[in-house]
Each structure stands twice: as structure tokens, then as C-alpha cells.
Backbone as CSV, one residue per row, in Angstrom:
resi,resn,N_x,N_y,N_z,CA_x,CA_y,CA_z,C_x,C_y,C_z
1,UNK,-4.330,14.771,-8.103,-3.447,14.269,-7.913,-4.244,13.785,-6.477
2,UNK,-4.981,12.173,-6.588,-4.708,11.541,-5.309,-3.858,10.556,-5.215
3,UNK,-3.822,10.390,-4.026,-2.708,9.254,-3.575,-3.563,8.417,-2.873
4,UNK,-3.683,7.111,-3.585,-4.669,5.798,-3.271,-3.752,5.005,-2.564
5,UNK,-4.623,4.113,-1.527,-4.118,3.361,-0.502,-4.936,2.096,-0.781
6,UNK,-4.251,1.240,-1.325,-5.219,0.133,-2.338,-4.659,-1.330,-0.836
7,UNK,-5.171,-2.629,-0.295,-5.335,-3.384,0.025,-3.728,-4.360,-1.039
8,UNK,-2.661,-5.101,0.015,-2.587,-5.434,-1.936,-2.634,-7.252,-1.945
9,UNK,-3.029,-6.962,-0.733,-3.849,-9.122,-0.441,-5.009,-8.804,-1.116
10,UNK,-5.952,-8.192,-0.743,-7.339,-8.546,-1.063,-7.717,-6.823,-2.411
11,UNK,-7.213,-6.001,-2.087,-7.622,-5.145,-3.502,-8.672,-3.967,-2.463
12,UNK,-9.134,-4.597,-1.673,-9.773,-3.005,-1.284,-8.751,-1.728,-0.818
13,UNK,-10.162,-0.746,-1.024,-8.972,0.615,-1.416,-10.012,1.392,0.167
14,UNK,-8.245,1.727,0.374,-7.693,1.717,2.544,-8.466,2.939,2.928
15,UNK,-7.956,3.850,1.947,-7.815,5.597,1.903,-7.803,6.302,1.377
16,UNK,-8.359,7.070,0.546,-7.377,8.336,-0.731,-7.254,9.786,0.190
17,UNK,-5.878,10.451,-0.514,-5.907,11.423,-0.212,-6.237,12.630,-1.352
18,UNK,-6.827,13.809,-1.238,-7.475,13.873,-2.506,-6.496,15.788,-2.293
19,UNK,-5.908,16.010,-2.712,-5.167,16.702,-2.233,-3.795,17.689,-3.750
20,UNK,-4.058,18.875,-4.494,-2.865,19.140,-5.024,-2.292,19.398,-5.171
21,UNK,-0.816,18.996,-3.355,-0.146,18.876,-2.873,0.200,18.498,-1.657
22,UNK,0.735,17.500,-1.651,0.830,16.664,-1.001,2.742,16.484,-0.881
23,UNK,2.683,16.583,1.047,4.198,16.436,1.440,4.785,14.756,1.846
24,UNK,5.311,14.860,0.687,5.542,13.147,0.789,6.512,13.035,2.877
25,UNK,7.059,13.984,2.230,7.931,13.910,4.032,6.931,13.311,5.460
26,UNK,5.392,14.396,5.145,5.111,13.950,5.992,4.158,12.556,6.024
27,UNK,3.874,12.346,4.857,3.912,10.838,4.500,4.207,9.940,4.817
28,UNK,5.914,9.719,5.094,7.083,8.828,5.490,7.341,7.970,4.775
29,UNK,7.569,8.758,3.665,8.155,8.209,2.611,9.363,7.640,2.514
30,UNK,9.765,8.689,2.968,11.694,8.244,2.558,11.833,8.130,3.966
31,UNK,10.788,7.029,4.868,11.552,5.844,5.886,10.993,4.139,4.896
32,UNK,11.397,4.808,3.920,10.702,3.301,2.655,12.158,3.130,2.164
33,UNK,12.926,2.074,2.050,13.908,1.833,1.355,13.770,1.777,0.155
34,UNK,14.286,2.326,-1.011,14.569,2.427,-1.868,13.879,1.417,-3.091
35,UNK,13.828,0.012,-2.514,13.524,-1.148,-3.138,11.740,-1.224,-2.591
36,UNK,11.623,-1.223,-1.379,10.172,-1.028,-0.922,9.356,0.244,-1.580
37,UNK,9.832,1.337,-2.091,9.034,2.341,-2.704,8.455,1.861,-4.294
38,UNK,9.968,1.031,-4.968,9.822,0.459,-6.147,8.676,0.004,-6.151
39,UNK,8.229,-1.498,-4.743,7.324,-1.968,-4.713,5.683,-1.300,-4.252
40,UNK,5.889,-0.261,-3.139,4.857,0.250,-2.891,4.379,1.001,-4.119
41,UNK,4.941,2.244,-4.199,4.609,3.041,-4.899,4.516,3.272,-6.361
42,UNK,2.832,3.356,-6.912,2.928,3.660,-8.427,2.831,4.695,-8.611
43,UNK,3.536,5.434,-9.748,3.011,6.637,-10.558,1.487,5.833,-11.422
44,UNK,0.669,6.447,-11.653,-0.522,6.553,-12.493,-0.556,7.397,-13.682
45,UNK,-1.010,7.194,-14.956,-0.633,7.714,-16.326,-1.252,9.119,-16.159
46,UNK,-2.578,9.053,-15.226,-4.107,9.914,-14.847,-2.847,11.092,-13.382
47,UNK,-1.687,10.362,-12.835,-1.166,11.229,-12.449,-1.386,11.742,-10.256
48,UNK,-1.878,9.937,-10.463,-3.023,10.315,-9.313,-1.253,8.645,-9.452
49,UNK,-0.918,8.279,-7.632,-0.788,7.469,-6.975,-1.250,6.950,-6.008
50,UNK,-0.373,4.940,-6.372,-1.188,3.656,-6.144,-0.134,3.655,-4.862
51,UNK,-0.616,3.084,-3.618,0.330,2.932,-2.582,-0.127,1.667,-2.589
52,UNK,0.482,0.781,-2.461,0.075,-0.578,-2.469,0.613,-1.183,-0.473
53,UNK,-0.671,-1.632,-0.101,-0.871,-1.498,1.595,-1.194,-2.593,2.037
54,UNK,-1.097,-2.935,3.747,-2.274,-3.805,3.539,-3.794,-3.675,4.587
55,UNK,-4.798,-3.945,4.384,-6.249,-3.094,5.300,-5.946,-4.528,6.681
56,UNK,-6.572,-3.716,7.155,-6.961,-4.271,9.105,-7.345,-5.714,8.348
57,UNK,-8.217,-6.009,7.899,-8.153,-7.852,7.694,-7.158,-8.339,7.176
58,UNK,-6.380,-7.733,6.178,-5.647,-8.843,6.075,-4.208,-9.056,7.058
59,UNK,-4.568,-7.935,7.987,-3.243,-7.951,8.967,-3.189,-8.869,9.900
60,UNK,-4.759,-8.592,10.676,-6.090,-9.682,11.437,-5.466,-11.158,11.247
61,UNK,-6.043,-11.178,9.658,-5.718,-12.783,9.230,-3.863,-13.207,8.812
62,UNK,-2.621,-12.296,8.605,-1.433,-12.653,8.437,-0.876,-13.307,10.550
63,UNK,-1.723,-12.821,10.580,-1.862,-12.688,12.397,-2.424,-13.755,12.629
64,UNK,-3.217,-14.365,12.242,-4.484,-15.741,12.563,-2.782,-16.260,11.985
65,UNK,-2.487,-17.175,10.988,-1.583,-17.619,9.821,-1.162,-16.907,9.173
66,UNK,0.337,-16.976,10.338,1.691,-16.454,9.935,2.474,-16.950,9.156
67,UNK,2.183,-18.172,8.118,2.515,-18.400,7.280,2.353,-17.965,5.974
68,UNK,0.698,-17.180,5.714,1.196,-16.657,4.846,1.514,-16.029,4.044
69,UNK,2.638,-15.614,4.985,3.399,-14.528,5.146,4.441,-14.517,3.743
70,UNK,4.364,-16.478,3.815,5.171,-15.990,2.563,4.222,-16.045,0.821
71,UNK,3.111,-15.679,0.570,2.630,-16.092,-0.377,2.479,-14.184,-0.557
72,UNK,2.345,-13.825,-1.721,2.058,-12.857,-2.632,1.026,-12.189,-2.321
73,UNK,-0.121,-13.312,-2.833,-1.612,-13.336,-2.274,-2.123,-14.515,-1.803
74,UNK,-3.260,-13.999,-0.388,-3.874,-15.081,-0.222,-5.606,-15.101,-0.074
75,UNK,-5.605,-13.848,-0.606,-7.110,-14.166,-0.727,-7.298,-13.546,-2.771
76,UNK,-8.355,-14.313,-3.364,-8.622,-14.186,-4.325,-9.641,-13.974,-4.700
């Protein structure tokens, strides 16, 4: 099982945790609302977990262009 963090804007892989057992409390998932968990955490058929987050480049772009917050995707 792997937990794979991907940027929801550009699709790049931010990071990956390859461990057999992972404590989701240590990852802070318990601090997410139910709605955020549904949006961000996806369970793949192969057992991996995909997390939609934001990379540093896209975060920087959002800082420079706040109007992009209105868009689901701003990089294609």
C-alpha cells in the first residue's frame, strides 16, 4: 500500500509514502472535515490511497493570482 500525494491543479506527484501500516492520525486526516476527506482522499483498486493536495509551485501561483482560487484547475 502506498499513499500518493498529487497536486490537484497540475497533477504532479508531490510525495509518496510506501509503508505497510500507516497511522492516519499521524498524517492529520482526523483534522479534515468529512467533506474535505471525500474531496481529497481516494482509495484505488490496487490498495493505494491517492491524496489531492497542492504543490509549492501552484501554491505560489495562487498567491500571485488570487482570482485563480475560483477555478478547479488553472494549469492544463
